[in-house]
mmCIF file of C-alpha atoms and ligand atoms in Angstrom:
data_model
loop_
_atom_site.group_PDB
_atom_site.id
_atom_site.type_symbol
_atom_site.label_atom_id
_atom_site.label_comp_id
_atom_site.label_asym_id
_atom_site.label_seq_id
_atom_site.Cartn_x
_atom_site.Cartn_y
_atom_site.Cartn_z
ATOM 1 C CA MET D 8 84.993 120.809 158.249
ATOM 2 C CA ILE D 9 84.024 122.702 160.586
ATOM 3 C CA LYS D 10 85.192 122.451 164.091
ATOM 4 C CA GLY D 11 84.457 123.511 167.340
ATOM 5 C CA LYS D 12 84.943 126.421 168.744
ATOM 6 C CA PHE D 13 87.080 126.734 172.018
ATOM 7 C CA PRO D 14 89.035 128.753 173.970
ATOM 8 C CA ASN D 15 92.709 127.031 172.735
ATOM 9 C CA ASP D 16 95.176 130.609 174.688
ATOM 10 C CA LYS D 17 93.516 129.212 177.785
ATOM 11 C CA PHE D 18 93.598 126.389 178.006
ATOM 12 C CA GLU D 19 97.476 126.071 176.791
ATOM 13 C CA GLN D 20 97.829 127.206 180.729
ATOM 14 C CA LEU D 21 96.212 123.993 182.018
ATOM 15 C CA GLU D 22 97.225 120.589 182.334
ATOM 16 C CA THR D 23 94.925 118.093 180.361
ATOM 17 C CA PRO D 24 93.900 115.467 180.064
ATOM 18 C CA PHE D 25 90.608 117.805 181.731
ATOM 19 C CA TYR D 26 86.551 118.067 180.705
ATOM 20 C CA TYR D 27 86.028 121.569 180.125
ATOM 21 C CA TYR D 28 82.159 122.311 179.573
ATOM 22 C CA ASP D 29 80.451 124.845 177.554
ATOM 23 C CA MET D 30 78.112 125.776 180.038
ATOM 24 C CA GLU D 31 75.942 128.384 177.301
ATOM 25 C CA LEU D 32 75.354 125.282 175.019
ATOM 26 C CA LEU D 33 73.259 123.927 178.020
ATOM 27 C CA ARG D 34 71.316 126.182 179.074
ATOM 28 C CA LYS D 35 69.638 126.557 175.321
ATOM 29 C CA THR D 36 69.574 122.992 175.874
ATOM 30 C CA LEU D 37 67.626 123.581 179.692
ATOM 31 C CA ILE D 38 65.224 126.186 177.141
ATOM 32 C CA ALA D 39 64.784 123.398 173.716
ATOM 33 C CA ILE D 40 62.835 121.866 177.036
ATOM 34 C CA THR D 41 61.359 123.527 178.820
ATOM 35 C CA LYS D 42 59.828 125.238 175.780
ATOM 36 C CA GLU D 43 58.877 121.825 174.674
ATOM 37 C CA THR D 44 57.983 120.304 178.039
ATOM 38 C CA GLU D 45 55.880 123.729 179.529
ATOM 39 C CA ASN D 46 51.925 124.242 179.935
ATOM 40 C CA LYS D 47 52.102 120.517 179.670
ATOM 41 C CA PRO D 48 51.262 117.971 182.312
ATOM 42 C CA PHE D 49 55.051 116.768 181.623
ATOM 43 C CA HIS D 50 57.801 117.013 183.744
ATOM 44 C CA VAL D 51 61.732 116.306 183.844
ATOM 45 C CA HIS D 52 63.465 114.385 186.004
ATOM 46 C CA TYR D 53 67.450 114.914 184.889
ATOM 47 C CA ALA D 54 69.257 111.483 185.103
ATOM 48 C CA LEU D 55 72.369 112.402 187.435
ATOM 49 C CA LYS D 56 74.192 108.865 186.237
ATOM 50 C CA ALA D 57 74.715 110.893 183.112
ATOM 51 C CA ASN D 58 76.646 114.079 185.086
ATOM 52 C CA PHE D 59 76.500 114.334 188.525
ATOM 53 C CA ASN D 60 79.720 117.706 189.157
ATOM 54 C CA PRO D 61 77.958 119.963 190.822
ATOM 55 C CA ILE D 62 78.001 123.064 188.823
ATOM 56 C CA ILE D 63 75.963 121.115 186.720
ATOM 57 C CA LEU D 64 73.651 120.472 188.508
ATOM 58 C CA LYS D 65 72.964 123.270 189.323
ATOM 59 C CA GLU D 66 72.353 124.654 186.622
ATOM 60 C CA ILE D 67 70.021 122.170 185.110
ATOM 61 C CA ALA D 68 68.380 122.052 189.277
ATOM 62 C CA SER D 69 67.909 126.039 188.677
ATOM 63 C CA PHE D 70 65.287 125.299 185.856
ATOM 64 C CA GLY D 71 63.125 123.531 188.102
ATOM 65 C CA PHE D 72 63.816 120.192 186.294
ATOM 66 C CA GLY D 73 63.619 116.871 188.618
ATOM 67 C CA ALA D 74 66.204 114.280 189.321
ATOM 68 C CA ASP D 75 66.044 111.220 188.827
ATOM 69 C CA CYS D 76 68.748 109.001 191.286
ATOM 70 C CA VAL D 77 69.998 105.362 190.927
ATOM 71 C CA SER D 78 72.172 105.198 194.438
ATOM 72 C CA GLY D 79 71.743 107.083 197.937
ATOM 73 C CA ASN D 80 74.145 109.097 197.132
ATOM 74 C CA GLU D 81 73.063 110.434 194.446
ATOM 75 C CA ILE D 82 69.916 111.266 195.539
ATOM 76 C CA LEU D 83 72.201 113.132 198.238
ATOM 77 C CA ARG D 84 74.115 115.083 195.618
ATOM 78 C CA ALA D 85 71.097 115.830 194.226
ATOM 79 C CA ILE D 86 69.787 117.666 197.004
ATOM 80 C CA GLU D 87 72.501 119.040 197.856
ATOM 81 C CA CYS D 88 73.038 121.215 194.303
ATOM 82 C CA GLY D 89 69.096 122.460 194.739
ATOM 83 C CA PHE D 90 67.279 119.579 193.214
ATOM 84 C CA ASP D 91 63.007 119.620 195.343
ATOM 85 C CA PRO D 92 62.888 116.568 196.841
ATOM 86 C CA SER D 93 59.939 116.378 196.375
ATOM 87 C CA LYS D 94 61.009 116.151 192.463
ATOM 88 C CA ILE D 95 63.099 113.060 192.824
ATOM 89 C CA ALA D 96 62.638 109.712 191.952
ATOM 90 C CA PHE D 97 64.659 106.550 192.761
ATOM 91 C CA ALA D 98 65.423 103.714 190.383
ATOM 92 C CA GLY D 99 67.468 100.784 190.882
ATOM 93 C CA VAL D 100 67.607 97.162 190.820
ATOM 94 C CA GLY D 101 69.604 96.878 193.922
ATOM 95 C CA LYS D 102 68.770 99.745 195.959
ATOM 96 C CA THR D 103 70.095 98.721 199.609
ATOM 97 C CA ASP D 104 68.093 99.210 202.531
ATOM 98 C CA LYS D 105 70.611 102.474 203.574
ATOM 99 C CA GLU D 106 69.721 103.888 200.001
ATOM 100 C CA ILE D 107 65.519 102.994 200.517
ATOM 101 C CA ASN D 108 65.776 105.098 204.076
ATOM 102 C CA ILE D 109 67.783 107.440 202.421
ATOM 103 C CA GLY D 110 64.745 107.796 200.439
ATOM 104 C CA LEU D 111 62.226 107.557 203.144
ATOM 105 C CA ASP D 112 63.934 110.514 205.207
ATOM 106 C CA ASN D 113 64.255 113.030 202.206
ATOM 107 C CA ASN D 114 60.655 112.245 201.176
ATOM 108 C CA ILE D 115 61.388 111.671 197.632
ATOM 109 C CA PHE D 116 58.315 112.001 194.729
ATOM 110 C CA CYS D 117 58.790 108.212 194.662
ATOM 111 C CA PHE D 118 60.250 105.493 194.611
ATOM 112 C CA ASN D 119 59.894 103.066 190.880
ATOM 113 C CA VAL D 120 60.161 100.209 192.635
ATOM 114 C CA GLU D 121 62.264 96.285 190.077
ATOM 115 C CA SER D 122 60.779 93.309 191.987
ATOM 116 C CA ILE D 123 58.272 91.614 195.033
ATOM 117 C CA PRO D 124 60.489 92.077 198.045
ATOM 118 C CA GLU D 125 61.652 95.320 197.334
ATOM 119 C CA ILE D 126 58.450 96.048 197.390
ATOM 120 C CA GLU D 127 58.292 94.639 201.202
ATOM 121 C CA VAL D 128 61.027 96.026 201.892
ATOM 122 C CA ILE D 129 60.084 99.585 201.462
ATOM 123 C CA ASN D 130 56.873 98.663 202.941
ATOM 124 C CA LYS D 131 58.867 97.099 206.469
ATOM 125 C CA LEU D 132 61.071 99.670 206.170
ATOM 126 C CA ALA D 133 58.210 102.966 205.948
ATOM 127 C CA GLU D 134 56.367 100.684 208.281
ATOM 128 C CA LYS D 135 59.498 101.216 210.956
ATOM 129 C CA LYS D 136 58.837 105.224 210.266
ATOM 130 C CA GLY D 137 55.716 104.877 210.321
ATOM 131 C CA LYS D 138 55.508 106.858 206.787
ATOM 132 C CA ILE D 139 53.626 105.496 203.497
ATOM 133 C CA ALA D 140 55.839 105.195 200.438
ATOM 134 C CA SER D 141 55.121 106.182 196.659
ATOM 135 C CA VAL D 142 55.872 103.962 194.148
ATOM 136 C CA ALA D 143 55.874 103.564 190.384
ATOM 137 C CA LEU D 144 56.201 99.612 189.260
ATOM 138 C CA ARG D 145 58.847 99.756 186.610
ATOM 139 C CA ILE D 146 57.605 97.359 184.285
ATOM 140 C CA ASN D 147 60.055 95.425 181.341
ATOM 141 C CA PRO D 148 57.902 96.433 178.159
ATOM 142 C CA ASN D 149 60.080 93.634 175.688
ATOM 143 C CA VAL D 150 59.685 96.879 173.579
ATOM 144 C CA ASP D 151 63.386 96.517 171.462
ATOM 145 C CA ALA D 152 65.480 100.207 171.304
ATOM 146 C CA ARG D 153 67.314 99.375 168.651
ATOM 147 C CA THR D 154 70.818 100.453 170.371
ATOM 148 C CA HIS D 155 73.780 98.571 171.624
ATOM 149 C CA LYS D 156 72.659 95.682 173.792
ATOM 150 C CA TYR D 157 74.895 97.180 176.398
ATOM 151 C CA ILE D 158 72.477 100.014 176.638
ATOM 152 C CA THR D 159 68.988 98.221 176.276
ATOM 153 C CA THR D 160 67.137 97.504 179.235
ATOM 154 C CA GLY D 161 63.566 96.951 178.508
ATOM 155 C CA LEU D 162 63.847 93.024 177.036
ATOM 156 C CA TYR D 163 62.324 90.603 178.423
ATOM 157 C CA GLU D 164 65.588 88.410 179.702
ATOM 158 C CA ASN D 165 67.260 91.371 181.388
ATOM 159 C CA LYS D 166 67.606 92.540 185.010
ATOM 160 C CA PHE D 167 65.972 95.208 184.765
ATOM 161 C CA GLY D 168 61.828 96.388 185.185
ATOM 162 C CA ILE D 169 58.994 93.615 186.091
ATOM 163 C CA ASN D 170 58.085 91.366 183.959
ATOM 164 C CA GLU D 171 54.449 91.979 182.815
ATOM 165 C CA GLN D 172 52.924 87.667 183.698
ATOM 166 C CA ASP D 173 54.699 89.351 186.957
ATOM 167 C CA LEU D 174 52.258 91.819 187.594
ATOM 168 C CA PRO D 175 48.792 90.307 188.799
ATOM 169 C CA LYS D 176 50.700 88.935 191.629
ATOM 170 C CA THR D 177 53.102 91.993 192.426
ATOM 171 C CA ILE D 178 49.161 93.786 192.832
ATOM 172 C CA GLN D 179 48.866 91.182 195.715
ATOM 173 C CA THR D 180 51.452 92.473 196.847
ATOM 174 C CA VAL D 181 50.834 95.759 196.063
ATOM 175 C CA LYS D 182 47.844 95.607 198.092
ATOM 176 C CA SER D 183 48.637 93.574 201.525
ATOM 177 C CA SER D 184 51.645 96.232 201.857
ATOM 178 C CA PRO D 185 49.272 99.671 203.798
ATOM 179 C CA ASN D 186 52.924 101.262 203.727
ATOM 180 C CA ILE D 187 53.151 101.332 200.321
ATOM 181 C CA LYS D 188 50.632 104.069 197.796
ATOM 182 C CA LEU D 189 51.084 103.041 193.766
ATOM 183 C CA ILE D 190 50.547 105.851 192.109
ATOM 184 C CA GLY D 191 52.141 104.758 188.708
ATOM 185 C CA ILE D 192 53.966 102.643 186.317
ATOM 186 C CA HIS D 193 57.688 102.955 184.861
ATOM 187 C CA PHE D 194 59.375 102.373 182.383
ATOM 188 C CA HIS D 195 63.066 102.588 180.268
ATOM 189 C CA ILE D 196 63.692 100.765 177.620
ATOM 190 C CA GLY D 197 67.791 102.044 176.656
ATOM 191 C CA SER D 198 69.709 104.765 176.034
ATOM 192 C CA GLN D 199 71.574 106.696 173.010
ATOM 193 C CA ILE D 200 68.029 106.160 170.904
ATOM 194 C CA THR D 201 68.029 107.721 167.631
ATOM 195 C CA ASP D 202 65.389 105.950 165.319
ATOM 196 C CA LEU D 203 61.708 107.087 167.521
ATOM 197 C CA THR D 204 60.249 104.572 166.456
ATOM 198 C CA SER D 205 60.920 102.431 169.330
ATOM 199 C CA PHE D 206 59.142 105.616 171.525
ATOM 200 C CA GLU D 207 56.477 104.750 169.221
ATOM 201 C CA ASP D 208 56.211 100.793 170.560
ATOM 202 C CA LEU D 209 56.242 101.909 173.742
ATOM 203 C CA CYS D 210 53.295 104.769 173.992
ATOM 204 C CA VAL D 211 51.832 101.311 172.168
ATOM 205 C CA LYS D 212 52.859 98.962 175.718
ATOM 206 C CA VAL D 213 52.430 102.275 178.123
ATOM 207 C CA LYS D 214 49.024 102.228 177.238
ATOM 208 C CA SER D 215 47.932 98.735 176.686
ATOM 209 C CA ILE D 216 49.056 97.870 180.002
ATOM 210 C CA ARG D 217 47.597 101.495 181.792
ATOM 211 C CA ASN D 218 43.896 100.486 180.079
ATOM 212 C CA TRP D 219 44.892 96.669 182.059
ATOM 213 C CA PHE D 220 45.511 99.290 185.588
ATOM 214 C CA LYS D 221 42.324 101.101 184.946
ATOM 215 C CA GLN D 222 40.571 97.943 184.704
ATOM 216 C CA GLU D 223 41.732 96.210 187.612
ATOM 217 C CA GLY D 224 40.037 99.116 189.340
ATOM 218 C CA ILE D 225 43.959 101.397 189.714
ATOM 219 C CA ASP D 226 43.974 104.445 188.952
ATOM 220 C CA LEU D 227 47.361 105.603 187.883
ATOM 221 C CA PRO D 228 48.740 109.533 188.118
ATOM 222 C CA VAL D 229 51.640 109.530 187.235
ATOM 223 C CA LEU D 230 53.074 107.727 183.931
ATOM 224 C CA ASN D 231 57.238 107.843 184.008
ATOM 225 C CA VAL D 232 58.379 106.936 179.855
ATOM 226 C CA GLY D 233 62.218 106.770 181.439
ATOM 227 C CA GLY D 234 64.980 108.115 179.666
ATOM 228 C CA GLY D 235 66.785 107.288 176.442
ATOM 229 C CA LEU D 236 67.494 110.045 174.011
ATOM 230 C CA GLY D 237 70.134 110.075 171.688
ATOM 231 C CA ILE D 238 72.490 112.607 170.809
ATOM 232 C CA ASN D 239 73.617 112.416 167.290
ATOM 233 C CA TYR D 240 77.565 111.858 168.174
ATOM 234 C CA GLN D 241 78.805 111.884 164.476
ATOM 235 C CA HIS D 242 78.292 116.004 163.588
ATOM 236 C CA PRO D 243 78.368 117.659 167.540
ATOM 237 C CA ASN D 244 79.112 121.197 165.090
ATOM 238 C CA HIS D 245 75.809 120.527 163.190
ATOM 239 C CA PHE D 246 73.130 119.364 165.877
ATOM 240 C CA PRO D 247 74.456 120.314 169.144
ATOM 241 C CA ILE D 248 70.410 119.468 170.673
ATOM 242 C CA ALA D 249 68.610 116.541 170.514
ATOM 243 C CA ASP D 250 65.426 116.712 168.135
ATOM 244 C CA PHE D 251 62.835 117.143 171.857
ATOM 245 C CA GLU D 252 60.611 118.549 169.788
ATOM 246 C CA SER D 253 59.838 115.652 168.159
ATOM 247 C CA TYR D 254 60.836 113.567 171.431
ATOM 248 C CA PHE D 255 58.060 115.462 173.542
ATOM 249 C CA ARG D 256 55.385 116.111 170.958
ATOM 250 C CA LEU D 257 55.824 111.646 169.949
ATOM 251 C CA PHE D 258 54.791 110.760 173.064
ATOM 252 C CA GLU D 259 51.960 114.176 172.968
ATOM 253 C CA LYS D 260 50.598 111.741 169.517
ATOM 254 C CA TYR D 261 50.458 109.003 170.727
ATOM 255 C CA LEU D 262 49.477 108.634 174.360
ATOM 256 C CA ASP D 263 46.493 110.503 175.012
ATOM 257 C CA LEU D 264 47.188 111.416 179.122
ATOM 258 C CA TRP D 265 43.660 110.954 181.135
ATOM 259 C CA GLU D 266 42.350 113.758 182.686
ATOM 260 C CA ASN D 267 44.881 113.098 185.928
ATOM 261 C CA GLN D 268 47.546 111.659 184.652
ATOM 262 C CA THR D 269 51.233 113.502 184.595
ATOM 263 C CA LEU D 270 53.792 112.258 182.637
ATOM 264 C CA HIS D 271 57.331 111.993 183.424
ATOM 265 C CA PHE D 272 60.616 111.602 181.586
ATOM 266 C CA GLU D 273 64.348 110.673 182.823
ATOM 267 C CA LEU D 274 66.647 112.295 179.996
ATOM 268 C CA GLY D 275 70.246 111.960 180.707
ATOM 269 C CA ARG D 276 72.038 112.030 177.666
ATOM 270 C CA SER D 277 70.473 114.175 175.841
ATOM 271 C CA VAL D 278 70.665 117.292 178.378
ATOM 272 C CA VAL D 279 74.092 117.041 179.067
ATOM 273 C CA ALA D 280 76.308 114.636 176.347
ATOM 274 C CA PRO D 281 76.665 117.776 173.717
ATOM 275 C CA CYS D 282 77.788 120.124 176.164
ATOM 276 C CA GLY D 283 80.888 118.274 177.446
ATOM 277 C CA SER D 284 84.532 118.257 176.042
ATOM 278 C CA LEU D 285 87.172 115.746 177.230
ATOM 279 C CA ILE D 286 90.382 117.893 176.354
ATOM 280 C CA SER D 287 93.774 116.284 175.716
ATOM 281 C CA ARG D 288 97.252 116.636 174.373
ATOM 282 C CA ALA D 289 99.062 114.683 171.591
ATOM 283 C CA VAL D 290 101.976 112.817 173.133
ATOM 284 C CA PHE D 291 103.503 110.887 170.393
ATOM 285 C CA ILE D 292 103.085 110.566 167.258
ATOM 286 C CA LYS D 293 104.283 106.794 165.531
ATOM 287 C CA GLU D 294 104.470 105.906 162.616
ATOM 288 C CA GLY D 295 102.940 102.284 162.504
ATOM 289 C CA ILE D 296 103.827 100.192 158.478
ATOM 290 C CA LYS D 297 100.195 100.700 157.460
ATOM 291 C CA LYS D 298 98.563 103.145 159.716
ATOM 292 C CA ASN D 299 99.563 105.953 161.738
ATOM 293 C CA PHE D 300 98.879 106.224 165.507
ATOM 294 C CA LEU D 301 97.585 109.480 167.604
ATOM 295 C CA ILE D 302 98.767 108.929 171.273
ATOM 296 C CA ILE D 303 96.897 110.862 173.129
ATOM 297 C CA ASP D 304 97.680 111.965 177.391
ATOM 298 C CA ALA D 305 93.198 110.737 177.782
ATOM 299 C CA GLY D 306 92.634 107.226 177.897
ATOM 300 C CA MET D 307 89.741 104.277 179.137
ATOM 301 C CA THR D 308 90.242 106.336 182.611
ATOM 302 C CA ASP D 309 89.069 109.908 180.996
ATOM 303 C CA LEU D 310 86.022 108.443 179.006
ATOM 304 C CA ILE D 311 85.372 104.930 178.835
ATOM 305 C CA ARG D 312 82.790 105.064 176.493
ATOM 306 C CA PRO D 313 84.688 103.690 173.719
ATOM 307 C CA ALA D 314 86.692 101.020 174.964
ATOM 308 C CA LEU D 315 83.130 99.526 176.921
ATOM 309 C CA TYR D 316 80.672 99.464 174.018
ATOM 310 C CA GLN D 317 82.100 101.011 170.454
ATOM 311 C CA ALA D 318 80.875 104.027 171.179
ATOM 312 C CA PHE D 319 81.817 106.514 169.048
ATOM 313 C CA HIS D 320 82.975 110.201 169.481
ATOM 314 C CA HIS D 321 83.843 112.789 166.615
ATOM 315 C CA ILE D 322 87.338 113.841 167.366
ATOM 316 C CA GLU D 323 89.229 117.210 166.636
ATOM 317 C CA ASN D 324 92.691 118.538 166.676
ATOM 318 C CA ILE D 325 92.213 122.035 167.278
ATOM 319 C CA SER D 326 95.305 123.517 167.357
ATOM 320 C CA SER D 327 96.418 122.692 163.498
ATOM 321 C CA ASP D 328 94.959 123.279 160.579
ATOM 322 C CA GLU D 329 97.321 121.436 158.413
ATOM 323 C CA GLU D 330 95.681 118.930 156.249
ATOM 324 C CA TYR D 331 93.272 115.813 156.946
ATOM 325 C CA THR D 332 95.592 112.663 157.489
ATOM 326 C CA PRO D 333 94.130 109.514 159.094
ATOM 327 C CA TYR D 334 94.823 108.314 162.805
ATOM 328 C CA ASP D 335 93.981 106.053 165.120
ATOM 329 C CA VAL D 336 93.747 107.402 168.037
ATOM 330 C CA VAL D 337 95.257 106.268 170.971
ATOM 331 C CA GLY D 338 95.389 106.209 174.832
ATOM 332 C CA PRO D 339 97.868 105.400 177.162
ATOM 333 C CA ILE D 340 96.559 102.712 179.300
ATOM 334 C CA CYS D 341 97.984 99.081 179.676
ATOM 335 C CA GLU D 342 94.674 97.766 177.842
ATOM 336 C CA SER D 343 94.745 97.583 173.443
ATOM 337 C CA SER D 344 90.208 98.710 174.372
ATOM 338 C CA ASP D 345 92.494 101.855 174.783
ATOM 339 C CA MET D 346 91.315 102.661 171.833
ATOM 340 C CA PHE D 347 89.030 106.356 170.673
ATOM 341 C CA ALA D 348 89.169 105.687 167.271
ATOM 342 C CA GLU D 349 90.335 104.320 164.373
ATOM 343 C CA GLN D 350 91.225 105.418 160.870
ATOM 344 C CA ILE D 351 89.637 108.954 161.492
ATOM 345 C CA MET D 352 90.849 112.377 159.792
ATOM 346 C CA LEU D 353 92.475 114.807 161.686
ATOM 347 C CA ASN D 354 94.583 117.595 160.534
ATOM 348 C CA ARG D 355 97.855 116.648 161.253
ATOM 349 C CA SER D 356 99.182 116.714 164.278
ATOM 350 C CA LYS D 357 102.354 116.774 165.997
ATOM 351 C CA ARG D 358 103.305 116.427 169.835
ATOM 352 C CA GLY D 359 102.191 118.772 172.355
ATOM 353 C CA ASP D 360 98.511 119.539 170.260
ATOM 354 C CA LEU D 361 95.004 120.185 171.535
ATOM 355 C CA ILE D 362 92.676 116.921 170.757
ATOM 356 C CA ALA D 363 88.944 117.552 172.248
ATOM 357 C CA ILE D 364 86.319 114.305 172.033
ATOM 358 C CA ARG D 365 82.873 115.564 171.336
ATOM 359 C CA SER D 366 79.890 114.921 173.280
ATOM 360 C CA ALA D 367 81.396 113.320 176.190
ATOM 361 C CA GLY D 368 79.255 114.793 178.816
ATOM 362 C CA ALA D 369 77.094 111.907 179.427
ATOM 363 C CA TYR D 370 78.701 109.023 180.502
ATOM 364 C CA GLY D 371 82.092 110.533 180.808
ATOM 365 C CA GLU D 372 82.969 111.911 183.839
ATOM 366 C CA THR D 373 80.581 110.094 186.306
ATOM 367 C CA MET D 374 82.408 106.718 185.085
ATOM 368 C CA VAL D 375 86.582 107.666 185.086
ATOM 369 C CA SER D 376 88.120 105.043 187.387
ATOM 370 C CA ARG D 377 92.108 105.262 188.868
ATOM 371 C CA TYR D 378 92.974 102.537 186.891
ATOM 372 C CA ASN D 379 96.244 102.908 186.369
ATOM 373 C CA CYS D 380 97.090 105.648 189.205
ATOM 374 C CA ARG D 381 96.216 108.052 187.170
ATOM 375 C CA ASP D 382 95.157 111.654 188.169
ATOM 376 C CA LEU D 383 91.513 112.395 187.580
ATOM 377 C CA PRO D 384 91.137 114.413 184.967
ATOM 378 C CA ALA D 385 89.646 118.122 185.704
ATOM 379 C CA SER D 386 86.810 119.726 185.148
ATOM 380 C CA TYR D 387 86.209 124.196 183.837
ATOM 381 C CA PHE D 388 83.722 125.557 182.227
ATOM 382 C CA SER D 389 82.827 127.987 179.895
ATOM 383 C CA ASP D 390 81.461 130.671 182.604
ATOM 384 C CA THR D 391 84.280 131.279 184.422
ATOM 385 C CA LEU D 392 87.768 129.522 182.667
HETATM 386 C C1 PLP B 411 70.300 105.291 182.334
HETATM 387 C C2 PLP B 411 68.425 105.515 182.927
HETATM 388 C C3 PLP B 411 68.145 106.995 182.326
HETATM 389 C C4 PLP B 411 68.730 107.938 182.079
HETATM 390 O O1 PLP B 411 68.777 107.261 179.919
HETATM 391 P P1 PLP B 411 69.570 108.327 178.963
HETATM 392 O O2 PLP B 411 70.282 107.118 177.394
HETATM 393 O O3 PLP B 411 71.384 108.884 179.664
HETATM 394 O O4 PLP B 411 68.400 109.480 178.926
HETATM 395 C C5 PLP B 411 66.739 107.162 182.461
HETATM 396 N N1 PLP B 411 65.550 106.180 183.628
HETATM 397 C C6 PLP B 411 66.477 104.593 184.165
HETATM 398 C C7 PLP B 411 65.959 103.921 184.910
HETATM 399 C C8 PLP B 411 67.942 105.094 183.397
HETATM 400 O O5 PLP B 411 68.981 103.499 184.508
#
């Protein structure tokens, strides 16, 4: 088995657990995305919720990407880290007045609105400031993302987006809101999508909805297809970069854009997941009756994905070259769900070995908590370690 390359000698000095980011891989990923989108009417807004570490954000902003934010504080963080407000989209089902005002004050690119009452509130707040707010309607396309139910967002019985049958009513609201400018339609069907046919289904839907708007006499310069491209969690060493070529080609092929239209993407996971690893140490090896437990010093407070939605992460013992043996890898938190993997093959492990949990750059550090009074994990970067 190939293992990841890590600066073990430097890690030895550090207190575990911590996040380690391979900045070279991040840059290679950003270059791959740029290559597929430059010279096309494509715009990528990086979804901050996947990872809002300032060092990561500054790197992404330096490539000229826009930002997709889901809270007022994310908007402020994005701007602090160098994203241009004119490239910031603001999504979310429950934007508060305070957050809407942050968007208005910073003249962001677009509010992705998810309900009729939201349009009415944005209109009122924009009027107070004498501004016109650009909005895209987030429409629920009823497309199955074929992914875990907690990260599926585009089916009818879902809190996200406006259902198609409510579009006529929504347009009436827009027309009677003088401080709202409708610039586009927005979709986001879910996350960790590896079966690209879900995106083909989405394209069919986007085209039919775009045609419906045209018939209503409404011109939409912005089509936003959200994010969701998955990565290969099983084999991070063989497939360190998501298949951006197939992804962007698919939209190019299936969504023939009209002259005046631009296509917007909101990628999160596929940009940052592969470059991050959670590095921990083996605390104890506990021999059970039928199996052995590898108890590590990282827990669900540091990386909640396995506990929250049974997510798989590839795990490696980066200190040991001994023969492979099966372990259950568990954390120290007082919850049975605090488990990273069951019966996986690892090099025989001993107390103090460094254990890398791979592909943890997305929805890892952003979801840490202080449950059990735990310290928050530090973060280190390959450039500066
Ligand atoms: C979470 C989210 C994204 C990013 O999704 P990924 O699966 O991380 O690419 C994009 N757009 C919206 C509206 C989101 O909620």
